[in-house]
Amino acid sequence: MLHHAPLITTIAVGLVAAFILGFLAQKARLSPIVGYLAAGLLIGPYTPGYVGDVDLATQLSEIGVILLMFGVGLHFSFKELLAVRRVAVPGAIAQMTVATALGTGLGFLLGWGTAGSLLFGLALSVASTVVMLRALEERQMLDTRAGHIAVGWLIVEDLAMVIALVVVPVLAGGDGVTGGELAGELGLTVLRVGGFVALMWFVGRRVIPWTLARVADTGSRELFTLGVLAIGLGVAVGAAWLFEVSFALGAFFAGMILRESELSHRAAEDSLPLRDAFAVLFFVAVGMLVDPSIIWRQPVALLATVAIIVGGKLAIAYALVRALKYSRSMALVVGASLAQIGEFSFILVTLGADLEVLHQDAQDLVLAGAIVSIILNPLLFAWVARFYARREGLPADDAADGPVESHATGHVIVVGYGRVGGRVAEGLWGAEIPVVVIDDDETRVERIREAGHEAILGNAARGRVLRAAGIESARAVLVGVPDPLNAGAIVAKARALAPEADIVARGHGKRDVAYLEAQGASRVLVGVHEIADLMVERAGGPPNEPERT
């Protein structure tokens, strides 16, 4: 019976094994990811007992990558992507170049030849989408400046891999490859990517939000969820089919386009359970690919591979970010985000094997290096988070009850120092009302501190940040961040820590009012509503009641 339903069996056995071993790992104070990887190893072809379908598991894990990048796109805008280009573009290119050189050197030492060594080095240079985003989300750093840089860096790596997957087969064709043929392939790739971006910008940004709004008007929750998944998966597959860009890149742009819709926070919430489930299958699939015999066959080479992936890439990224005048804590967050490898590395080694240019040991070292780096990454992030907390004078984590800097009773916490939050803070300072600003941009925080005011660097969705700002004794919490999903997380955390506080947030429409009030906001201000109320007031009319859905 099991042989007639390989898809159902692979999903069921993979999830059950991941649940059991992930739970045991959590109880042992390890990351659940360790349990998920162990589950994959347990049901993989290199251990006795039941063997899952590796090809099916890999395809299922690809859905996890698509959904995860779609969710990240829902938090990201083109403006935010362009804002980090000056560090992400040169940083990613330089880091990939140096990491590839280190891996190539190791390949030469192991006697694999030029083509195999270069491909091995390239596989070690690119970070895992799933691991990076899971780490940033678990530490609630995805919406910070460091998180934006890391994601922008990842997008540049993604684009570089799209080019690499075109160039490698051409170069593997032999000595007959001319410079003109290579230039033609590169030019065609650039045109494809450019065509996809143009289509999403000029057509997608009008069609996708409009379509989802019409679906939401039907009132059917399951149809709305289906619409979200259809957009994310449909654009990803369509981009790969028509423009030959990666699934991950297509899904990311679909999420960024959908972010312009008022329904973006609802789309993110509805897709979250599936994103989590398929992300688990990604780790299970990685575990299934690993041949544990590489540990005793090539122990020194494995240690060297892991050293390049974890130590080398972290050091390179740290040095590059510091060279661009960013702080040590931000450089460490970006470096830790990149200190692993994943899905693109597996695609490269598979391609190398098909082209017969990559040694079998190189494939095994990449896969084993991936699983070791994925296990080490949460530990690395925990250390980075503690360093980040010490630098800002914060408790080590949300559960910490240690002392924080006290503030006078009756102060106001302003979250976000952008156009709205900055104007609010300036007005409160002018009225001599004590204010503590929370912002995730270190440049803004430093500027506020230099002006003699109090500011906290961090994500206000974290309890330790709000406690450091004196949430328990605050008169009010004013949430000025523009993203409703991020604002909702901040409002919910603030309400949990200060049940009696007056929490005011900003929104963009009726749906935001309902969402943010459900999270605990005392009032939600919508720009067009407030302007209308002021006009009525100036005309001598009665004040309007706050709008409700």
C-alpha positions as CSV (number, residue, x, y, z in Angstrom):
1,M,0.0,0.0,0.0
2,L,2.8,2.4,0.9
3,H,4.4,2.0,-2.5
4,H,1.2,3.1,-4.2
5,A,1.2,6.5,-2.4
6,P,4.8,7.7,-2.2
7,L,3.8,11.4,-1.9
8,I,1.4,10.9,1.0
9,T,3.9,8.5,2.7
10,T,6.8,10.8,2.4
11,I,4.9,13.7,3.8
12,A,3.4,11.7,6.6
13,V,6.6,9.9,7.7
14,G,8.7,13.0,7.3
15,L,6.4,15.2,9.4
16,V,5.9,12.6,12.1
17,A,9.6,11.9,12.4
18,A,10.3,15.7,12.4
19,F,7.7,16.3,15.1
20,I,9.1,13.6,17.4
21,L,12.8,14.4,17.0
22,G,12.1,18.2,16.8
23,F,10.3,17.9,20.2
24,L,13.1,15.9,21.7
25,A,15.6,18.5,20.4
26,Q,13.6,21.3,22.0
27,K,13.5,19.5,25.3
28,A,17.3,19.0,25.1
29,R,17.6,22.8,24.7
30,L,18.7,22.5,21.1
31,S,17.1,24.1,18.0
32,P,14.2,22.0,16.6
33,I,16.1,22.2,13.3
34,V,18.5,19.7,14.7
35,G,15.6,17.3,15.1
36,Y,14.2,17.9,11.6
37,L,17.7,17.2,10.1
38,A,18.0,14.0,12.2
39,A,14.5,13.0,11.0
40,G,15.7,13.3,7.4
41,L,18.8,11.3,8.1
42,L,16.7,8.6,9.8
43,I,14.4,8.1,6.7
44,G,17.1,8.7,4.1
45,P,18.7,6.2,1.8
46,Y,22.0,5.9,3.9
47,T,20.4,4.5,7.1
48,P,18.5,1.2,7.6
49,G,14.8,1.0,7.7
50,Y,12.1,2.9,5.8
51,V,13.5,5.0,3.0
52,G,11.5,8.1,1.8
53,D,11.4,9.3,-1.7
54,V,14.3,11.8,-1.9
55,D,13.1,13.4,-5.2
56,L,9.6,14.0,-3.8
57,A,11.0,15.4,-0.5
58,T,13.2,17.8,-2.4
59,Q,10.3,19.1,-4.5
60,L,8.2,19.5,-1.4
61,S,11.0,21.4,0.2
62,E,11.1,23.7,-2.8
63,I,7.5,24.7,-2.0
64,G,8.7,25.7,1.4
65,V,11.4,28.0,-0.2
66,I,8.7,29.5,-2.4
67,L,6.3,30.2,0.4
68,L,9.0,31.5,2.7
69,M,10.3,34.0,0.1
70,F,6.7,35.0,-0.7
71,G,6.2,35.8,3.0
72,V,9.5,37.8,3.1
73,G,8.3,39.8,0.1
74,L,5.2,40.7,2.0
75,H,7.4,42.5,4.6
76,F,9.6,44.1,1.9
77,S,9.1,47.0,-0.5
78,F,11.1,48.1,-3.6
79,K,12.0,51.2,-1.6
80,E,13.5,49.1,1.2
81,L,15.3,46.9,-1.3
82,L,16.9,49.9,-3.0
83,A,17.8,51.4,0.4
84,V,20.3,48.6,1.1
85,R,21.7,48.3,-2.4
86,R,24.9,50.1,-1.5
87,V,25.9,47.5,1.0
88,A,24.1,44.4,-0.4
89,V,25.4,44.6,-4.0
90,P,29.1,45.1,-3.4
91,G,29.0,43.0,-0.2
92,A,27.4,40.0,-1.8
93,I,29.7,40.1,-4.9
94,A,32.8,40.5,-2.8
95,Q,31.8,37.8,-0.3
96,M,30.9,35.3,-3.0
97,T,34.2,36.0,-4.8
98,V,36.3,35.4,-1.7
99,A,34.3,32.4,-0.5
100,T,34.5,30.8,-4.0
101,A,38.3,31.4,-4.0
102,L,38.7,29.6,-0.6
103,G,36.6,26.7,-1.7
104,T,38.4,26.5,-5.0
105,G,41.7,26.4,-3.2
106,L,40.5,23.5,-1.0
107,G,39.4,21.7,-4.2
108,F,42.8,22.1,-5.7
109,L,44.4,20.6,-2.5
110,L,42.1,17.6,-2.8
111,G,43.1,17.2,-6.5
112,W,39.7,17.8,-8.2
113,G,40.8,19.9,-11.1
114,T,39.9,23.4,-12.1
115,A,36.2,23.0,-13.2
116,G,35.3,20.8,-10.2
117,S,37.1,23.0,-7.7
118,L,35.5,26.2,-9.0
119,L,32.0,24.6,-8.8
120,F,32.7,23.4,-5.3
121,G,33.8,26.8,-4.2
122,L,30.7,28.5,-5.8
123,A,28.5,26.0,-3.9
124,L,30.1,27.1,-0.6
125,S,29.6,30.8,-1.3
126,V,25.8,31.1,-1.4
127,A,23.6,31.1,1.7
128,S,20.4,29.2,2.4
129,T,17.2,31.1,2.0
130,V,15.3,29.0,4.5
131,V,17.9,28.9,7.2
132,M,18.6,32.6,7.0
133,L,15.0,33.7,7.1
134,R,14.1,31.2,9.9
135,A,17.0,32.6,12.0
136,L,16.0,36.2,11.4
137,E,12.3,35.5,12.2
138,E,13.0,33.5,15.3
139,R,15.1,36.5,16.7
140,Q,12.6,39.0,15.3
141,M,15.3,40.7,13.3
142,L,13.7,40.4,9.9
143,D,12.3,43.9,10.0
144,T,15.5,45.5,11.3
145,R,18.0,47.4,9.3
146,A,20.4,44.4,9.6
147,G,17.6,42.0,8.5
148,H,17.0,44.2,5.4
149,I,20.7,44.2,4.5
150,A,20.8,40.4,4.9
151,V,17.8,39.8,2.7
152,G,19.0,42.3,0.1
153,W,22.4,40.4,0.2
154,L,20.5,37.1,-0.3
155,I,18.6,38.5,-3.3
156,V,21.9,39.6,-5.0
157,E,23.2,36.0,-4.4
158,D,20.1,34.6,-5.9
159,L,20.6,36.7,-9.0
160,A,24.2,35.6,-9.2
161,M,23.1,32.0,-9.0
162,V,20.6,32.5,-11.9
163,I,23.6,33.6,-14.0
164,A,25.8,30.8,-12.7
165,L,23.3,28.2,-13.6
166,V,23.3,29.5,-17.2
167,V,27.1,29.9,-17.5
168,V,28.2,26.6,-15.9
169,P,26.7,24.3,-18.6
170,V,28.1,26.5,-21.3
171,L,31.6,26.4,-19.8
172,A,31.4,22.7,-19.2
173,G,30.8,22.3,-23.0
174,G,34.5,22.1,-23.6
175,D,37.2,24.2,-25.2
176,G,35.0,25.0,-28.2
177,V,33.1,27.6,-26.2
178,T,33.7,31.1,-27.5
179,G,33.5,34.5,-25.8
180,G,30.7,35.4,-28.1
181,E,28.6,32.4,-27.1
182,L,29.2,33.1,-23.4
183,A,28.3,36.8,-23.8
184,G,25.2,35.9,-25.7
185,E,24.0,33.5,-22.9
186,L,24.7,36.2,-20.3
187,G,22.9,38.9,-22.3
188,L,19.9,36.6,-22.7
189,T,19.8,35.9,-19.0
190,V,19.9,39.6,-18.1
191,L,17.1,40.3,-20.6
192,R,15.0,37.5,-19.0
193,V,15.4,38.8,-15.5
194,G,14.8,42.4,-16.7
195,G,11.7,41.3,-18.5
196,F,10.3,39.5,-15.4
197,V,11.0,42.6,-13.2
198,A,9.4,44.9,-15.7
199,L,6.3,42.7,-16.0
200,M,5.9,42.5,-12.3
201,W,6.4,46.3,-11.9
202,F,4.1,47.5,-14.7
203,V,1.5,44.7,-14.8
204,G,1.7,42.7,-11.6
205,R,1.5,45.7,-9.2
206,R,-1.9,46.5,-10.7
207,V,-3.3,43.1,-11.3
208,I,-2.2,41.2,-8.2
209,P,-3.6,43.6,-5.5
210,W,-6.8,44.1,-7.5
211,T,-7.4,40.4,-7.9
212,L,-6.9,39.7,-4.2
213,A,-9.2,42.6,-3.2
214,R,-12.0,41.1,-5.5
215,V,-11.5,37.7,-3.8
216,A,-11.7,39.2,-0.4
217,D,-15.0,40.9,-1.3
218,T,-16.5,37.5,-1.7
219,G,-16.2,36.9,2.0
220,S,-14.9,33.4,1.6
221,R,-11.9,32.7,3.8
222,E,-10.9,29.5,2.1
223,L,-11.1,31.2,-1.4
224,F,-8.9,34.1,-0.1
225,T,-6.3,31.7,1.3
226,L,-6.4,29.8,-2.0
227,G,-5.9,33.0,-3.9
228,V,-2.8,33.9,-1.8
229,L,-1.2,30.5,-2.4
230,A,-2.2,30.7,-6.1
231,I,-0.4,34.0,-6.5
232,G,2.7,33.0,-4.6
233,L,3.1,29.6,-6.2
234,G,1.8,30.7,-9.6
235,V,4.1,33.6,-10.0
236,A,7.1,31.6,-8.8
237,V,6.5,28.7,-11.3
238,G,5.5,31.1,-14.1
239,A,8.7,33.1,-13.6
240,A,10.8,29.9,-13.7
241,W,8.9,28.7,-16.8
242,L,8.8,31.9,-18.9
243,F,11.9,33.8,-17.7
244,E,14.0,31.0,-16.3
245,V,14.6,32.8,-13.0
246,S,14.6,30.9,-9.7
247,F,11.4,30.0,-7.9
248,A,12.6,31.9,-4.8
249,L,13.1,35.1,-6.7
250,G,9.7,34.9,-8.4
251,A,8.0,34.3,-5.1
252,F,9.8,37.2,-3.5
253,F,8.7,39.7,-6.1
254,A,5.2,38.4,-5.9
255,G,5.2,39.1,-2.2
256,M,6.7,42.6,-2.7
257,I,3.9,43.4,-5.2
258,L,1.2,42.1,-2.9
259,R,2.6,44.2,-0.1
260,E,1.1,47.3,-1.7
261,S,-2.4,45.8,-1.0
262,E,-4.2,46.6,2.2
263,L,-4.7,42.9,2.5
264,S,-1.0,42.1,2.8
265,H,-1.1,41.4,6.6
266,R,-4.0,39.0,6.2
267,A,-2.2,37.2,3.3
268,A,0.9,36.8,5.5
269,E,-1.2,35.4,8.4
270,D,-3.1,32.9,6.2
271,S,0.0,31.5,4.5
272,L,2.0,31.2,7.7
273,P,1.0,27.6,8.7
274,L,1.8,26.2,5.3
275,R,5.1,28.2,5.3
276,D,6.1,26.6,8.6
277,A,5.1,23.0,7.5
278,F,6.9,23.1,4.2
279,A,10.0,24.8,5.8
280,V,10.2,21.7,8.1
281,L,10.1,19.5,5.0
282,F,13.0,21.4,3.6
283,F,15.2,20.4,6.6
284,V,14.0,16.8,6.4
285,A,14.9,16.7,2.7
286,V,18.4,18.1,3.5
287,G,18.9,15.3,6.1
288,M,17.9,12.7,3.6
289,L,20.6,13.8,1.1
290,V,23.5,13.4,3.5
291,D,25.8,10.3,3.4
292,P,27.2,10.1,7.0
293,S,30.2,8.0,5.9
294,I,31.9,11.2,4.6
295,I,32.6,12.0,8.3
296,W,35.1,9.1,8.6
297,R,36.1,9.0,4.9
298,Q,37.2,12.7,4.7
299,P,37.2,14.2,8.3
300,V,39.9,16.8,7.6
301,A,38.3,17.9,4.4
302,L,34.9,18.1,6.1
303,L,36.3,20.3,8.9
304,A,37.9,22.6,6.3
305,T,34.6,22.8,4.4
306,V,32.7,23.8,7.5
307,A,35.4,26.3,8.5
308,I,34.9,28.0,5.1
309,I,31.1,28.0,5.3
310,V,30.8,29.2,8.9
311,G,34.0,30.9,9.9
312,G,35.2,32.1,6.5
313,K,31.9,33.5,5.3
314,L,31.1,35.1,8.6
315,A,34.6,36.8,8.7
316,I,34.3,38.0,5.1
317,A,30.8,39.5,5.6
318,Y,31.8,41.0,8.9
319,A,34.8,42.7,7.4
320,L,32.9,44.0,4.4
321,V,30.0,45.4,6.4
322,R,32.4,47.1,8.9
323,A,34.4,48.5,5.9
324,L,31.1,50.2,4.8
325,K,31.0,52.0,8.2
326,Y,28.3,49.9,9.9
327,S,28.4,48.9,13.5
328,R,29.9,45.7,14.9
329,S,26.5,44.3,16.0
330,M,25.0,44.9,12.5
331,A,28.1,43.3,10.9
332,L,27.8,40.2,13.1
333,V,24.0,39.8,12.4
334,V,24.7,40.0,8.6
335,G,27.7,37.6,8.9
336,A,25.8,35.1,11.0
337,S,22.9,35.2,8.5
338,L,25.2,34.1,5.7
339,A,27.2,31.5,7.6
340,Q,25.5,28.4,6.1
341,I,24.6,26.9,2.7
342,G,21.5,25.3,1.3
343,E,19.2,24.9,-1.6
344,F,21.2,26.6,-4.4
345,S,24.3,24.7,-3.3
346,F,22.4,21.4,-3.8
347,I,21.3,22.5,-7.3
348,L,24.9,23.4,-8.2
349,V,26.3,20.0,-7.0
350,T,23.5,18.2,-8.8
351,L,24.3,20.1,-12.0
352,G,28.0,19.4,-11.6
353,A,27.3,15.7,-11.2
354,D,25.1,15.7,-14.3
355,L,27.9,17.4,-16.3
356,E,30.5,15.0,-14.9
357,V,32.8,17.8,-13.6
358,L,32.3,17.3,-9.9
359,H,33.9,14.6,-7.8
360,Q,31.6,12.4,-5.7
361,D,33.5,13.5,-2.5
362,A,32.8,17.1,-3.4
363,Q,29.1,16.4,-3.5
364,D,29.2,14.6,-0.2
365,L,31.3,17.4,1.4
366,V,28.8,20.1,0.3
367,L,25.8,18.2,1.6
368,A,27.6,17.3,4.9
369,G,28.9,20.9,5.2
370,A,25.3,22.1,4.7
371,I,23.9,20.0,7.5
372,V,26.7,20.9,10.0
373,S,26.4,24.6,9.2
374,I,22.6,24.5,9.5
375,I,23.0,22.9,13.0
376,L,25.6,25.5,14.0
377,N,23.7,28.5,12.7
378,P,21.1,28.8,15.5
379,L,24.0,28.5,18.1
380,L,25.8,31.2,16.2
381,F,22.8,33.5,16.1
382,A,22.2,33.0,19.9
383,W,25.7,34.3,20.5
384,V,25.3,37.2,18.1
385,A,21.9,38.1,19.8
386,R,23.6,38.2,23.2
387,F,26.3,40.5,21.9
388,Y,23.7,42.7,20.2
389,A,21.8,42.8,23.5
390,R,24.9,43.7,25.6
391,R,25.8,46.5,23.2
392,E,22.4,48.1,23.6
393,G,22.1,47.4,27.4
394,L,19.1,45.0,26.9
395,P,18.2,41.7,28.6
396,A,19.5,38.7,26.8
397,D,16.0,37.5,25.6
398,D,12.3,38.1,25.9
399,A,12.0,35.8,28.9
400,A,14.6,37.7,30.9
401,D,13.5,39.4,34.1
402,G,16.7,41.2,34.8
403,P,16.9,44.9,35.6
404,V,16.5,47.4,32.8
405,E,17.1,51.1,32.7
406,S,14.3,52.9,34.6
407,H,12.5,55.9,33.2
408,A,10.2,58.5,34.9
409,T,6.6,57.5,35.2
410,G,4.4,59.0,32.6
411,H,6.8,59.0,29.6
412,V,5.7,58.2,26.1
413,I,7.2,55.5,23.9
414,V,7.4,56.4,20.2
415,V,8.0,53.4,18.0
416,G,9.5,54.2,14.6
417,Y,11.3,57.5,13.8
418,G,10.2,57.9,10.2
419,R,8.1,60.6,8.8
420,V,5.2,60.1,11.3
421,G,7.2,58.9,14.3
422,G,9.8,61.7,13.9
423,R,7.1,64.4,13.8
424,V,5.4,62.9,16.8
425,A,8.6,62.8,18.8
426,E,9.6,66.4,17.8
427,G,6.2,67.6,19.0
428,L,6.4,65.8,22.3
429,W,9.9,67.1,22.9
430,G,8.7,70.6,22.1
431,A,6.0,70.2,24.8
432,E,8.7,69.0,27.2
433,I,7.0,65.6,27.5
434,P,9.5,62.8,28.3
435,V,9.9,60.5,25.3
436,V,11.8,57.2,24.6
437,V,12.1,56.4,20.9
438,I,12.5,52.9,19.6
439,D,13.9,52.4,16.1
440,D,15.7,49.7,14.2
441,D,17.9,52.1,12.2
442,E,21.2,52.7,14.1
443,T,21.9,55.9,12.2
444,R,18.6,57.4,13.4
445,V,19.1,56.2,17.0
446,E,22.6,57.7,17.1
447,R,21.3,61.0,15.8
448,I,18.6,61.1,18.5
449,R,21.1,60.2,21.3
450,E,23.5,62.9,20.0
451,A,20.7,65.4,20.3
452,G,20.4,64.5,24.0
453,H,17.2,62.4,23.8
454,E,16.6,58.8,24.8
455,A,16.5,56.1,22.1
456,I,16.6,52.3,22.0
457,L,18.0,50.4,19.0
458,G,15.9,47.3,18.3
459,N,12.7,45.7,17.1
460,A,9.8,46.8,19.4
461,A,8.0,43.5,18.7
462,R,10.5,42.0,21.2
463,G,9.6,42.3,24.9
464,R,13.2,43.0,26.0
465,V,13.2,46.1,23.8
466,L,9.9,47.4,25.2
467,R,11.0,46.7,28.7
468,A,14.3,48.6,28.1
469,A,12.1,51.5,27.0
470,G,10.1,51.3,30.3
471,I,6.9,49.9,29.0
472,E,5.5,49.1,32.4
473,S,5.6,52.8,33.5
474,A,4.8,54.5,30.1
475,R,1.9,56.8,29.8
476,A,1.3,55.8,26.1
477,V,2.8,53.8,23.3
478,L,2.6,55.5,19.9
479,V,3.3,53.1,17.1
480,G,4.3,55.0,13.9
481,V,5.7,52.2,11.7
482,P,3.9,52.0,8.4
483,D,3.7,48.2,7.9
484,P,0.4,46.9,9.6
485,L,1.8,43.4,10.1
486,N,4.9,44.7,11.9
487,A,2.7,47.2,13.8
488,G,0.3,44.5,14.8
489,A,3.2,42.4,16.4
490,I,4.4,45.5,18.3
491,V,0.9,46.3,19.5
492,A,0.3,42.8,20.7
493,K,3.6,42.6,22.6
494,A,3.0,46.0,24.2
495,R,-0.5,45.1,25.2
496,A,0.7,41.9,26.8
497,L,3.4,43.7,28.8
498,A,1.3,46.8,29.7
499,P,-2.5,45.8,29.8
500,E,-3.5,49.3,30.9
501,A,-1.4,51.4,28.6
502,D,-2.9,53.7,25.9
503,I,-1.6,52.2,22.6
504,V,-2.1,54.3,19.5
505,A,-1.1,52.9,16.0
506,R,-1.4,54.1,12.4
507,G,-3.2,52.4,9.6
508,H,-4.0,52.8,6.0
509,G,-7.6,51.7,5.8
510,K,-10.6,50.1,7.5
511,R,-9.1,46.6,7.5
512,D,-6.0,47.9,9.3
513,V,-8.3,49.4,12.0
514,A,-10.0,46.1,12.6
515,Y,-6.7,44.2,12.6
516,L,-4.7,46.5,14.9
517,E,-7.6,46.9,17.3
518,A,-7.8,43.1,17.5
519,Q,-4.1,43.0,18.4
520,G,-4.8,45.4,21.3
521,A,-4.5,49.0,20.0
522,S,-6.6,51.5,22.0
523,R,-7.1,53.5,18.8
524,V,-5.9,53.3,15.2
525,L,-5.5,56.5,13.2
526,V,-6.0,56.5,9.5
527,G,-4.7,59.5,7.5
528,V,-7.7,60.1,5.3
529,H,-10.1,59.7,8.2
530,E,-8.2,62.2,10.4
531,I,-8.0,64.7,7.5
532,A,-11.7,64.4,6.9
533,D,-12.4,64.9,10.7
534,L,-10.2,68.0,10.8
535,M,-12.0,69.5,7.8
536,V,-15.4,68.8,9.4
537,E,-14.1,70.4,12.7
538,R,-12.8,73.5,10.8
539,A,-16.2,73.9,9.2
540,G,-17.9,73.8,12.6
541,G,-19.5,70.4,12.2
542,P,-19.8,67.7,14.9
543,P,-16.8,65.3,15.3
544,N,-17.1,61.9,13.6
545,E,-16.9,58.6,15.5
546,P,-13.8,56.5,14.7
547,E,-14.5,54.3,11.7
548,R,-15.1,50.6,12.2
549,T,-15.3,47.8,9.8
